[in-house]
Each structure stands twice: as structure tokens, then as C-alpha cells.
Short mmCIF file of C-alpha atoms in Angstrom, two decimals:
data_model
loop_
_atom_site.label_atom_id
_atom_site.label_comp_id
_atom_site.label_asym_id
_atom_site.label_seq_id
_atom_site.Cartn_x
_atom_site.Cartn_y
_atom_site.Cartn_z
CA MET A 1 142.16 128.94 105.77
CA SER A 2 138.97 127.75 106.81
CA VAL A 3 136.66 125.46 104.19
CA GLN A 4 133.13 126.98 103.84
CA PRO A 5 130.72 123.97 103.93
CA ILE A 6 128.78 123.07 100.92
CA ALA A 7 125.33 124.46 100.87
CA LYS A 8 122.59 122.04 100.36
CA PRO A 9 120.43 122.81 97.58
CA ARG A 10 116.98 123.99 98.00
CA THR A 11 114.32 121.50 97.93
CA THR A 12 110.86 122.03 96.14
CA ALA A 13 107.88 120.24 96.29
CA VAL A 14 105.79 120.54 92.71
CA VAL A 15 102.36 120.00 93.32
CA LEU A 16 100.64 118.64 90.38
CA ALA A 17 97.11 119.47 90.16
CA GLY A 18 95.82 119.45 86.52
CA GLY A 19 93.29 116.84 86.74
CA THR A 20 89.72 117.76 85.59
CA GLY A 21 87.71 114.98 87.56
CA GLN A 22 85.69 113.57 84.88
CA ARG A 23 86.49 110.26 86.08
CA VAL A 24 85.09 111.03 89.45
CA GLY A 25 81.99 112.42 87.54
CA LEU A 26 82.59 115.77 89.08
CA SER A 27 81.94 119.39 87.33
CA ILE A 28 85.17 120.69 89.19
CA PRO A 29 88.64 119.19 89.47
CA LYS A 30 88.74 116.43 91.96
CA GLN A 31 91.66 118.19 93.70
CA LEU A 32 88.98 120.86 95.18
CA LEU A 33 86.89 118.17 96.26
CA LYS A 34 86.55 118.22 100.00
CA ILE A 35 87.59 115.03 101.95
CA ALA A 36 87.31 115.31 105.75
CA GLY A 37 86.36 119.04 105.57
CA LYS A 38 89.07 120.21 103.37
CA ALA A 39 89.93 120.33 99.62
CA VAL A 40 92.06 117.39 98.60
CA ILE A 41 94.92 119.68 97.75
CA GLU A 42 94.76 121.52 101.01
CA HIS A 43 95.62 118.17 102.54
CA THR A 44 98.19 117.48 100.16
CA LEU A 45 99.84 120.71 100.52
CA SER A 46 99.50 121.08 104.29
CA ILE A 47 101.62 117.73 104.08
CA PHE A 48 104.50 119.28 102.17
CA GLU A 49 104.23 122.51 104.68
CA GLN A 50 104.95 120.42 107.54
CA ALA A 51 107.68 118.67 106.05
CA GLU A 52 111.19 119.50 107.24
CA GLY A 53 112.91 118.93 104.20
CA ILE A 54 110.68 120.86 101.79
CA ASP A 55 111.67 124.44 101.52
CA ASP A 56 108.97 126.19 99.36
CA ILE A 57 106.17 124.46 97.47
CA ILE A 58 104.78 125.31 93.61
CA VAL A 59 101.73 124.52 92.62
CA LEU A 60 100.40 123.57 88.82
CA MET A 61 96.67 123.85 88.91
CA ALA A 62 94.25 123.32 85.78
CA PRO A 63 93.56 126.14 83.85
CA GLY A 64 90.73 128.46 85.05
CA TYR A 65 90.95 127.36 88.75
CA VAL A 66 94.38 129.05 90.11
CA PRO A 67 92.29 131.65 92.04
CA ASP A 68 90.49 128.76 94.01
CA VAL A 69 93.85 127.41 95.25
CA GLU A 70 95.05 131.10 95.97
CA LYS A 71 92.22 131.25 98.33
CA ILE A 72 92.77 127.80 99.99
CA VAL A 73 96.50 128.70 100.46
CA ALA A 74 95.72 132.03 102.07
CA LYS A 75 93.07 130.85 104.40
CA ALA A 76 95.15 127.85 105.47
CA CYS A 77 97.99 130.00 105.92
CA LEU A 78 100.50 127.71 103.77
CA THR A 79 103.55 129.88 103.80
CA LYS A 80 105.65 127.41 101.64
CA VAL A 81 103.54 128.19 98.56
CA THR A 82 105.57 130.62 96.47
CA LYS A 83 103.82 130.08 93.12
CA ILE A 84 100.51 128.99 91.85
CA ILE A 85 100.52 128.76 87.97
CA GLU A 86 98.23 127.36 85.25
CA GLY A 87 99.43 123.57 84.18
CA GLY A 88 99.43 122.72 80.46
CA THR A 89 97.05 120.77 78.21
CA THR A 90 98.95 117.58 78.71
CA ARG A 91 101.28 115.96 81.47
CA ASN A 92 104.57 116.83 79.43
CA GLU A 93 103.54 120.55 79.06
CA THR A 94 102.72 120.88 82.95
CA THR A 95 105.99 119.63 83.86
CA GLU A 96 107.95 121.69 81.32
CA ARG A 97 106.05 124.77 83.11
CA ALA A 98 107.13 123.72 86.48
CA ILE A 99 110.95 123.13 85.49
CA SER A 100 110.83 126.74 83.59
CA ALA A 101 109.23 127.97 86.68
CA LEU A 102 111.85 126.03 89.01
CA GLY A 103 115.02 127.48 86.74
CA GLU A 104 113.91 131.17 87.67
CA GLY A 105 116.38 133.05 89.50
CA LEU A 106 119.06 130.29 89.72
CA LEU A 107 122.79 130.90 89.37
CA ASP A 108 124.73 129.52 86.55
CA GLY A 109 125.89 125.77 87.75
CA GLU A 110 123.17 126.06 90.65
CA ASP A 111 121.06 123.08 91.03
CA ARG A 112 117.99 122.38 93.39
CA ASN A 113 115.86 119.06 94.41
CA VAL A 114 112.54 118.78 93.18
CA LEU A 115 109.68 116.51 94.30
CA PHE A 116 106.70 115.89 91.74
CA HIS A 117 103.57 114.77 93.48
CA ASP A 118 100.00 114.29 92.33
CA ALA A 119 97.92 116.93 93.99
CA VAL A 120 95.20 113.92 94.47
CA ARG A 121 97.61 111.39 96.69
CA PRO A 122 96.52 113.51 100.18
CA LEU A 123 97.59 110.58 102.60
CA LEU A 124 101.38 110.97 101.49
CA SER A 125 103.48 110.29 104.81
CA GLN A 126 106.20 112.53 106.06
CA ARG A 127 108.58 109.24 106.20
CA VAL A 128 107.96 109.00 102.30
CA ILE A 129 109.13 112.53 101.71
CA GLN A 130 111.89 112.54 103.83
CA ASP A 131 113.29 109.17 102.12
CA CYS A 132 113.16 111.10 99.00
CA VAL A 133 115.07 113.93 100.03
CA ASP A 134 117.61 111.62 101.74
CA ALA A 135 117.99 109.59 98.42
CA LEU A 136 118.80 112.64 96.49
CA GLU A 137 121.90 113.08 98.39
CA ARG A 138 123.21 110.06 96.32
CA TYR A 139 121.15 109.79 93.25
CA ASP A 140 119.84 111.98 90.82
CA ALA A 141 116.45 110.32 90.12
CA VAL A 142 114.09 108.76 92.61
CA ASP A 143 110.96 106.96 92.24
CA VAL A 144 108.41 105.80 95.26
CA ALA A 145 106.74 102.34 94.90
CA ILE A 146 105.07 99.47 96.58
CA PRO A 147 105.08 95.55 95.73
CA SER A 148 101.88 94.49 93.80
CA ALA A 149 99.68 92.32 95.87
CA ASP A 150 97.61 91.51 92.65
CA THR A 151 98.96 89.06 89.83
CA ILE A 152 99.55 91.40 86.66
CA ILE A 153 98.58 89.94 83.63
CA VAL A 154 99.21 91.12 79.87
CA THR A 155 96.44 90.62 77.44
CA ARG A 156 96.00 90.99 74.00
CA THR A 157 92.51 91.79 72.09
CA HIS A 158 91.50 89.09 69.66
CA GLY A 159 88.94 90.59 67.01
CA GLY A 160 85.43 90.94 68.62
CA ASP A 161 86.05 87.85 70.81
CA GLY A 162 87.43 90.23 73.89
CA GLU A 163 90.66 90.02 75.81
CA PHE A 164 92.97 86.99 76.15
CA ILE A 165 96.15 86.32 78.49
CA THR A 166 99.35 86.39 76.60
CA GLU A 167 101.63 86.70 79.46
CA VAL A 168 101.74 86.66 83.31
CA PRO A 169 104.86 88.41 84.56
CA ASP A 170 106.63 87.32 88.02
CA ARG A 171 104.93 89.12 90.66
CA SER A 172 107.96 89.38 92.65
CA ARG A 173 109.66 91.73 90.65
CA LEU A 174 106.55 94.17 89.87
CA ARG A 175 105.88 97.54 91.84
CA ARG A 176 103.07 99.94 91.67
CA GLY A 177 104.37 103.40 91.06
CA GLN A 178 103.46 106.20 93.13
CA THR A 179 104.51 109.88 93.75
CA PRO A 180 106.58 111.79 94.79
CA GLN A 181 108.92 111.25 91.89
CA ALA A 182 112.11 113.10 92.93
CA PHE A 183 115.15 114.65 90.81
CA LYS A 184 118.18 117.05 90.52
CA LEU A 185 116.34 119.79 88.51
CA SER A 186 119.17 119.39 85.96
CA THR A 187 118.53 116.11 85.40
CA ILE A 188 114.63 116.28 84.87
CA ARG A 189 115.54 119.35 82.71
CA LYS A 190 118.02 117.43 80.59
CA ALA A 191 115.75 114.39 80.33
CA TYR A 192 112.96 116.97 78.63
CA GLU A 193 115.45 118.67 76.49
CA VAL A 194 116.17 115.31 74.76
CA ALA A 195 112.99 114.50 74.64
CA ALA A 196 111.64 117.27 72.69
CA GLY A 197 113.72 116.13 69.99
CA ASP A 198 111.22 112.99 69.72
CA PRO A 199 108.30 113.51 67.61
CA ASN A 200 106.34 111.08 69.34
CA PHE A 201 107.47 112.03 73.05
CA GLN A 202 104.46 111.44 75.40
CA ALA A 203 104.70 111.08 79.19
CA THR A 204 102.42 109.65 81.79
CA ASP A 205 105.21 110.25 84.52
CA ASP A 206 108.68 111.87 84.71
CA CYS A 207 110.68 108.67 85.96
CA SER A 208 109.87 106.97 82.62
CA VAL A 209 111.05 110.25 80.82
CA VAL A 210 114.55 110.00 82.55
CA LEU A 211 114.60 106.07 81.93
CA LYS A 212 113.97 106.54 78.12
CA TYR A 213 116.00 109.47 77.54
CA LEU A 214 118.66 109.42 79.96
CA PRO A 215 119.37 105.68 80.04
CA ASP A 216 122.49 105.61 82.34
CA VAL A 217 121.06 107.80 85.01
CA PRO A 218 119.99 105.09 87.75
CA ILE A 219 116.50 105.73 89.45
CA TYR A 220 116.59 104.61 93.01
CA VAL A 221 113.14 103.36 94.46
CA VAL A 222 111.65 104.48 97.76
CA ALA A 223 109.57 102.24 99.50
CA GLY A 224 106.02 103.81 99.70
CA ASP A 225 103.06 102.77 101.42
CA GLU A 226 99.42 101.26 100.77
CA TYR A 227 97.91 104.72 102.06
CA ASN A 228 99.43 106.98 99.61
CA MET A 229 96.59 106.27 97.04
CA LYS A 230 95.36 108.24 94.30
CA VAL A 231 91.94 109.86 94.31
CA THR A 232 90.50 108.60 90.89
CA GLN A 233 87.64 106.83 91.05
CA PRO A 234 84.44 107.73 92.68
CA VAL A 235 85.25 104.79 95.37
CA ASP A 236 88.64 106.34 96.04
CA VAL A 237 86.79 109.42 97.58
CA PHE A 238 84.84 107.21 99.81
CA ILE A 239 87.66 105.35 101.29
CA ALA A 240 90.27 108.68 101.53
CA ASP A 241 87.36 109.99 103.46
CA LYS A 242 86.96 107.15 105.66
CA LEU A 243 91.14 106.81 106.38
CA PHE A 244 91.07 110.51 107.12
CA GLN A 245 88.09 109.77 109.57
CA LEU A 246 90.01 106.88 111.35
CA ALA A 247 93.49 108.27 111.20
CA SER A 248 94.66 109.20 114.52
CA THR A 249 97.37 111.63 115.74
CA ALA A 250 100.01 111.51 118.27
CA ALA A 251 99.92 114.48 120.72
CA PRO A 252 103.30 116.02 121.05
CA GLN A 253 104.53 115.99 124.69
CA GLN A 254 106.23 118.71 126.28
CA ALA A 255 109.91 118.59 126.59
CA ASP A 256 110.02 118.57 130.53
CA GLU A 257 108.11 119.59 133.64
CA ALA A 258 108.94 123.21 133.43
CA ALA A 259 107.41 123.59 129.79
CA TYR A 260 104.13 122.57 131.18
CA ARG A 261 104.26 125.26 134.36
CA GLU A 262 105.34 127.73 131.56
CA LEU A 263 102.49 126.79 129.24
CA LEU A 264 99.84 126.43 132.08
CA ALA A 265 100.67 129.05 134.65
CA GLY A 266 97.69 131.55 134.67
CA LYS A 267 95.42 129.83 132.27
CA THR A 268 91.95 128.74 132.94
CA LEU A 269 90.48 125.25 132.50
CA VAL A 270 86.96 124.46 132.96
CA VAL A 271 86.28 120.81 133.21
CA PHE A 272 83.07 119.19 133.17
CA GLY A 273 83.16 115.58 134.25
CA GLY A 274 85.67 116.75 137.17
CA SER A 275 84.58 114.65 139.79
CA TYR A 276 86.70 111.54 139.40
CA GLY A 277 88.45 109.67 136.79
CA ILE A 278 90.20 111.46 133.83
CA GLY A 279 88.36 114.82 134.26
CA ALA A 280 89.68 114.76 138.07
CA ASP A 281 93.46 113.58 137.13
CA ILE A 282 93.27 116.55 134.25
CA ALA A 283 92.14 119.12 136.95
CA THR A 284 94.80 117.88 139.33
CA LEU A 285 97.66 117.89 137.01
CA ALA A 286 96.66 121.18 135.77
CA GLU A 287 96.68 123.00 139.25
CA GLN A 288 100.25 121.37 139.99
CA TYR A 289 101.21 123.45 136.90
CA GLY A 290 99.79 126.48 138.15
CA ALA A 291 96.47 126.86 136.20
CA LYS A 292 93.28 127.94 137.73
CA VAL A 293 91.00 124.75 137.27
CA TYR A 294 87.21 124.57 137.71
CA ALA A 295 86.31 120.97 138.19
CA LEU A 296 82.74 120.45 137.81
CA GLY A 297 80.67 117.39 138.39
CA ARG A 298 77.32 116.10 139.46
CA SER A 299 78.39 114.39 142.99
CA THR A 300 80.87 117.37 143.91
CA THR A 301 79.39 120.69 142.54
CA GLY A 302 75.95 119.63 141.82
CA THR A 303 76.75 120.44 138.18
CA HIS A 304 74.50 118.55 135.68
CA VAL A 305 76.06 118.93 132.14
CA GLU A 306 72.53 117.89 130.62
CA ASN A 307 71.25 121.12 132.19
CA PRO A 308 72.14 124.20 129.63
CA GLU A 309 71.86 126.76 132.75
CA HIS A 310 74.23 124.60 134.71
CA VAL A 311 76.55 124.99 131.81
CA ASP A 312 76.32 128.37 131.42
CA ASP A 313 76.52 129.40 135.01
CA ALA A 314 79.60 127.26 135.29
CA LEU A 315 81.41 129.12 132.42
CA SER A 316 80.35 132.50 133.62
CA LYS A 317 81.69 132.06 136.95
CA ALA A 318 84.96 131.00 135.80
CA TYR A 319 85.26 133.76 133.62
CA SER A 320 84.12 136.49 135.72
CA GLU A 321 86.56 135.25 138.31
CA THR A 322 89.57 135.11 136.36
CA GLY A 323 88.81 137.15 133.12
CA ARG A 324 89.45 134.14 130.85
CA ILE A 325 88.52 130.67 130.09
CA ASP A 326 91.45 129.02 127.84
CA TYR A 327 90.36 125.48 127.67
CA VAL A 328 87.18 123.80 128.19
CA ILE A 329 87.06 119.93 128.46
CA ASN A 330 84.38 117.41 128.90
CA THR A 331 84.91 113.98 130.15
CA ALA A 332 81.48 113.61 131.71
CA GLY A 333 79.25 110.28 130.08
CA VAL A 334 77.15 107.36 130.94
CA LEU A 335 77.64 103.93 129.84
CA ARG A 336 74.54 101.81 130.09
CA ILE A 337 74.72 98.08 128.78
CA GLY A 338 71.68 96.25 127.42
CA LYS A 339 69.53 95.49 124.03
CA LEU A 340 68.10 98.63 122.75
CA ALA A 341 64.67 97.11 122.48
CA GLU A 342 64.68 96.14 126.37
CA THR A 343 65.89 99.79 126.95
CA ASP A 344 63.14 101.80 128.73
CA ASN A 345 62.63 105.55 127.63
CA THR A 346 64.38 107.20 130.78
CA THR A 347 67.61 105.54 130.18
CA ILE A 348 67.54 106.15 126.45
CA GLN A 349 67.01 109.74 127.28
CA GLU A 350 69.61 110.07 129.83
CA ALA A 351 72.48 108.60 127.46
CA LEU A 352 71.24 111.37 124.61
CA ASN A 353 71.21 113.79 127.26
CA VAL A 354 74.41 113.28 128.75
CA ASN A 355 76.56 111.52 125.97
CA TYR A 356 75.27 113.91 123.07
CA LEU A 357 73.29 116.86 123.90
CA ALA A 358 75.68 117.80 126.78
CA PRO A 359 78.45 118.16 124.66
CA VAL A 360 76.64 119.99 121.95
CA GLN A 361 75.32 122.68 124.71
CA ILE A 362 78.89 122.81 126.21
CA ALA A 363 80.58 123.60 122.85
CA ARG A 364 77.80 126.47 122.11
CA ALA A 365 78.23 128.09 125.30
CA SER A 366 81.98 127.84 125.32
CA HIS A 367 82.66 129.16 121.70
CA LYS A 368 82.52 132.87 123.03
CA TYR A 369 84.96 132.45 125.45
CA LEU A 370 87.46 130.23 123.56
CA ALA A 371 87.14 132.83 120.80
CA GLU A 372 88.39 135.49 123.03
CA THR A 373 91.63 133.33 124.06
CA LYS A 374 91.93 131.49 120.80
CA GLY A 375 91.51 128.56 123.03
CA GLN A 376 90.45 124.92 122.74
CA LEU A 377 87.64 122.38 123.33
CA LEU A 378 88.55 118.81 124.26
CA LEU A 379 85.78 116.42 123.82
CA TYR A 380 86.35 112.39 124.36
CA THR A 381 85.10 109.39 122.20
CA SER A 382 85.53 105.75 122.68
CA SER A 383 87.17 102.92 120.76
CA SER A 384 83.82 101.40 119.77
CA TYR A 385 83.25 104.81 117.62
CA THR A 386 84.36 102.81 114.48
CA ARG A 387 82.01 100.38 114.64
CA GLY A 388 78.93 99.92 117.16
CA ARG A 389 78.52 96.94 119.15
CA ALA A 390 75.57 94.72 120.30
CA GLU A 391 74.12 96.19 123.78
CA TYR A 392 76.43 99.24 123.43
CA SER A 393 74.18 100.77 120.76
CA LEU A 394 73.33 103.99 122.65
CA TYR A 395 77.20 104.79 124.16
CA SER A 396 78.83 103.66 120.69
CA SER A 397 76.44 105.76 118.69
CA THR A 398 77.17 108.97 120.53
CA LYS A 399 80.71 108.51 120.94
CA ALA A 400 80.65 108.45 117.09
CA ALA A 401 78.66 111.65 117.31
CA MET A 402 81.68 113.29 119.08
CA VAL A 403 83.89 112.57 116.49
CA ASN A 404 81.98 114.06 114.01
CA LEU A 405 81.07 117.05 116.36
CA THR A 406 85.07 117.47 116.59
CA GLN A 407 85.68 117.55 112.93
CA ALA A 408 82.84 119.96 112.09
CA LEU A 409 83.49 122.34 114.71
CA ALA A 410 87.35 122.54 114.05
CA ASP A 411 86.51 123.38 110.56
CA GLU A 412 83.62 125.79 111.70
CA TRP A 413 85.64 127.40 114.15
CA ALA A 414 88.79 127.85 112.42
CA ALA A 415 88.40 131.28 111.38
CA ASP A 416 87.99 132.25 115.21
CA GLY A 417 91.31 130.63 116.00
CA VAL A 418 89.36 128.21 118.19
CA ARG A 419 90.84 124.45 118.15
CA VAL A 420 88.75 121.55 118.75
CA ASN A 421 90.17 117.81 119.16
CA CYS A 422 88.92 114.49 120.30
CA VAL A 423 90.56 112.06 122.76
CA ASN A 424 90.11 108.39 122.21
CA PRO A 425 91.04 106.24 125.09
CA GLU A 426 91.29 102.54 124.87
CA ARG A 427 89.85 100.69 127.44
CA THR A 428 90.66 102.89 130.95
CA ALA A 429 90.40 102.20 134.46
CA THR A 430 87.54 104.65 135.49
CA PRO A 431 84.76 104.36 138.09
CA MET A 432 82.35 104.34 135.22
CA ARG A 433 83.93 101.49 133.56
CA THR A 434 84.18 99.59 137.01
CA LYS A 435 80.65 100.17 137.76
CA ALA A 436 79.47 98.52 134.04
CA PHE A 437 82.13 95.78 133.88
CA GLY A 438 83.21 94.99 137.55
CA ASP A 439 86.90 94.46 138.36
CA GLU A 440 89.36 93.34 135.27
CA PRO A 441 92.67 91.95 135.15
CA ALA A 442 95.59 94.03 136.29
CA GLY A 443 97.63 95.52 133.71
CA SER A 444 94.75 95.19 131.05
CA LEU A 445 93.45 98.78 131.15
CA LEU A 446 94.91 102.20 130.83
CA SER A 447 95.56 104.46 133.78
CA SER A 448 93.09 107.31 133.97
CA GLU A 449 96.59 109.33 134.58
CA ALA A 450 97.82 108.53 131.52
CA VAL A 451 94.90 109.78 129.51
CA ALA A 452 94.87 112.85 131.70
CA ARG A 453 98.45 113.40 130.64
CA THR A 454 97.87 112.83 126.93
CA SER A 455 94.93 115.35 127.13
CA LEU A 456 97.12 118.01 128.53
CA ASP A 457 99.36 117.37 125.70
CA VAL A 458 96.74 117.76 123.12
CA LEU A 459 95.42 120.94 125.07
CA LEU A 460 98.99 122.66 124.57
CA SER A 461 99.36 121.66 120.97
CA GLU A 462 98.44 123.37 117.79
CA LEU A 463 96.29 120.32 116.67
CA THR A 464 92.69 120.81 115.69
CA GLY A 465 89.98 118.72 114.24
CA HIS A 466 91.96 115.56 115.03
CA VAL A 467 91.35 112.25 116.94
CA ILE A 468 94.17 111.31 119.03
CA ASP A 469 94.27 107.55 120.25
CA VAL A 470 95.78 107.08 123.75
CA ARG A 471 97.02 103.37 123.98
CA GLN A 472 99.21 101.16 126.02
CA VAL A 473 102.77 101.21 124.58
CA ASP A 474 103.78 97.91 122.94
CA PRO A 475 107.38 97.57 124.04
CA THR A 476 108.47 95.67 121.01
CA ARG A 477 107.40 98.72 118.69
CA GLY A 478 107.31 102.18 119.68
CA ALA A 479 104.63 104.34 118.13
CA SER A 480 107.02 106.50 116.44
CA GLU A 481 108.00 103.45 114.21
CA ALA A 482 104.53 103.51 112.46
CA SER A 483 103.21 105.83 110.19
CA GLY A 484 99.86 107.52 111.39
CA PHE A 485 97.77 105.46 109.05
CA GLU A 486 99.59 102.42 110.09
CA GLN A 487 98.77 103.29 113.73
CA ALA A 488 95.17 104.06 112.76
CA LEU A 489 94.79 100.60 110.93
CA ALA A 490 96.06 98.85 114.08
CA ALA A 491 93.85 100.64 116.37
CA VAL A 492 90.70 99.97 114.19
CA LEU A 493 91.85 96.16 114.20
CA ASP A 494 92.09 96.45 118.16
CA ARG A 495 88.89 98.21 118.56
CA GLN A 496 86.89 95.20 117.26
CA ALA A 497 87.66 93.55 120.59
CA ASP A 498 87.54 96.98 122.58
CA VAL A 499 84.71 98.85 124.23
#
């Protein structure tokens, strides 16, 4: 007689979105505020949509705003969202409504895992989610917290004289609570049932309910992270927006050489700036995998990217000969070093034409072709885009513009199925760099071939609106060991010295 394996309980993410936005000074709930081109709640829901350990999602929305979330879910194709219901007037009532909804359709004795998460924490990492799901295999209640970097004081008010310190707790034992908070449904339900008998019951979070009313249930603590911030004050909106802007994404690599051939065979690539360097290496790789490539450049095909007619003619020729354009890549650029006050008008105009206006023209001319194939536009920025530096004002500012252009077009073209991404290589060995800086120490630069390989991975991915950092690998710590935002912070620090 065979033993049937015990089925794992379903795991549901409950996104609590009952806030009104008053502390941020808004007339709409702060979870509907746009950060990095999307509503805060869309960022949060997308995180759970992508989480392997999450089976479905329920949203508890502020009264009167359920239709707004329904529209967001439909437009973003968030298939895991199964219910969007109104929250209550208090945190207690909202959680109770969620518990009731979670119990619908369950058989007698059946349980499920549930993760309660604040909608206004849109920077949650996949690592934290998985750690919570894993912890529920051993524990019935799980919290997420981080050590306190600040000294915490306890005060009392003395008449009209203000506050005075009464205690300074040991900081080493203090933690700052975050979400998600995870439970077995049976546990959190029982905690609220017991709490209902307390006439003074009022909850600000769910672990405190378990702690007070089910004191025998241990609450395990999962390590959170500093980026899992809550958008509550006006400054939080600014900080979150900047974190999204600076965060980089790793492009998923293909399994093997055969996968590249399968995905690129019969596709058409148009590469502006394809005469040498990264552009030429992309063209070579793509051709090896069976793509039809049009590598265009000033020195090889006489194509000047700053000339709209040249761009239109190149795209029209590729389309007429192959009947399709799947990917458009622009690696063309000029790097002129010098103080702005000492730069002549001709040099300024060249930098603006090649580094900014040309990508704009390429994007505009490419849209109709890429919309037909649901293709992708790939642009390039520089490690200096986060902070302009002396004698690189033209280059740094135009490269920062590429990031904003990428993010804006990704949102603008999403309905057409066109993806737009931006590759950010650290210092790379290219003829343009050698011309500007001369020979540099061996091993200090990325190879253009490595950047080209990552560029292909981006083209073949479903990413859109992302800045993809390409960096030399630290052999002591693989990229997979750090979160996306940890990688972003490290990249920002390194960029202070990069160009």
C-alpha cells in the first residue's frame, strides 16, 4: 500500500491597503500614488505575483477605491489576485474581513498559510517572502524585523514642560517590525476569536494579537531588510522613488547555446552603433545564433544616428527585406571630456544630437515596427548617470536622460506590448573609451563581449522598464547572494569612482 504525500497548504498573500494617505498630504490613498511610473500597490502586488511560494493574493482596499485596484490588476495582468474587497474602518476589522474571506471554501480541518503585508511596502524582496513561507513549515506565527540602528528612548510628559527620558532600553535586543507577518490561518483566526472577548481590544499589527491572546504560540522572527520601507511620510515617497530609479536588475541567462539559437533564429535585429565595440559584438553574437542583423554605423554604412532620415531609411530597409523588426539596439554615443564653460557650441551640439536626440528619434521611428512584433528597444546608459561629475557634464546628463527615457517609454508602450530596457555597463573596454582615456590597466575593465552577451539576455527576457547593471563578478560573493537593492547600493557606491 503506497503512502500518499501530504499536500502542502495553499499560501495566500493578503495585501492590506486600507490607508487613506492623510499623513502624506494626499487626497487619494497613498497606495494609489505613483512611484517609478506605477501605483505603489501595483509594485507590491507584482512582487507577490512573481513569488514562487505564493499561490494567490487577496486585497483589502480602502472603502470606495476597490474599482481603482480592479483596473490596476486587469491592466497589469496580475493573475494571482483572486479577491479585492473593502477593508474595515479599523485595522482589527480589516484583518477580520480577510480571515473570513480566507476561510471560504475550506474543508473541515483544512488549513492554509497566510502572509499579511502592508500595501505601502513596495520594496519587499523575494528572499523575505520565501523565508516567511519556509518558516511556516515549522512555526504557526512569523514576524519580519530588522535591528534598530537608532537608540530607542522611553519618555514621559511632565505637565507643560515637555518630554523627559525615563528609560533607554538595550538596543542590541530591539528590533523594528516590518511586514509580511505570516501565520497558519487557524492560528490567527483563533487569536482574533479570543481577542473578541476583550472589550478593550485594539490591534496595530497581527503578531501582537497572537502574542497577547495566544501566549503559548512562539512567534519566529525572519530577518527583514532596510529597503522594505513603509511609505508613510512625504519624504518616504521621494526615497522610494529614488530607490526604484537606482535599483538594477539581473538579466536571466539562457540555459544553453541551443536556447539562444531557438529564440533568435528568424528574428531581425537593427543595431545602431554597430561598427565596433559593444554594438559590433551584439551583431556578431546574434548572427551566430541565426538572426538577421543590420549593423549600422558611421564608419561602415555611413549611417549617422543624429540624422532622422538615416534612421528611417535603415529601419525601412530592414523591414522591407525581412518583413519584421524584433529588436532595435542603440549603442552609438560620443564622449567628450572638458569643462562646460570651455566647450564650444559645435561640441555641445554633437553631444546632444548623438547622445540624446538620436535615441529619441530611433525610439519614435522604431515604435511601429516593434509594436507589430511585440519587440524590444534597448538603450545604454553609463555608470555616471546617478551623479554627474566634473568635466563629464554633457555625457553624464545625457546618459541620465536615457534612464528616464527608458522608464517613461516602458510605461507608455506597455499597452502595445513593446518592451524598453537600458543596459548600464561599468567601465568597458571599447574604442570610444580608449580614445578618451588611453590604455588602462589590464583586467580593470569589462570586455565589450561580456556586455554584448548580457544585452542578448535582456533582449530575450520579458523585462521592461529596467536598468540592467553589467559588472565584473566579485569571486568572493556571487550576485545571487545579494538582493536587487543591495546590488543597487553597491553599484551606486562604486559609481562614485567610475565613468
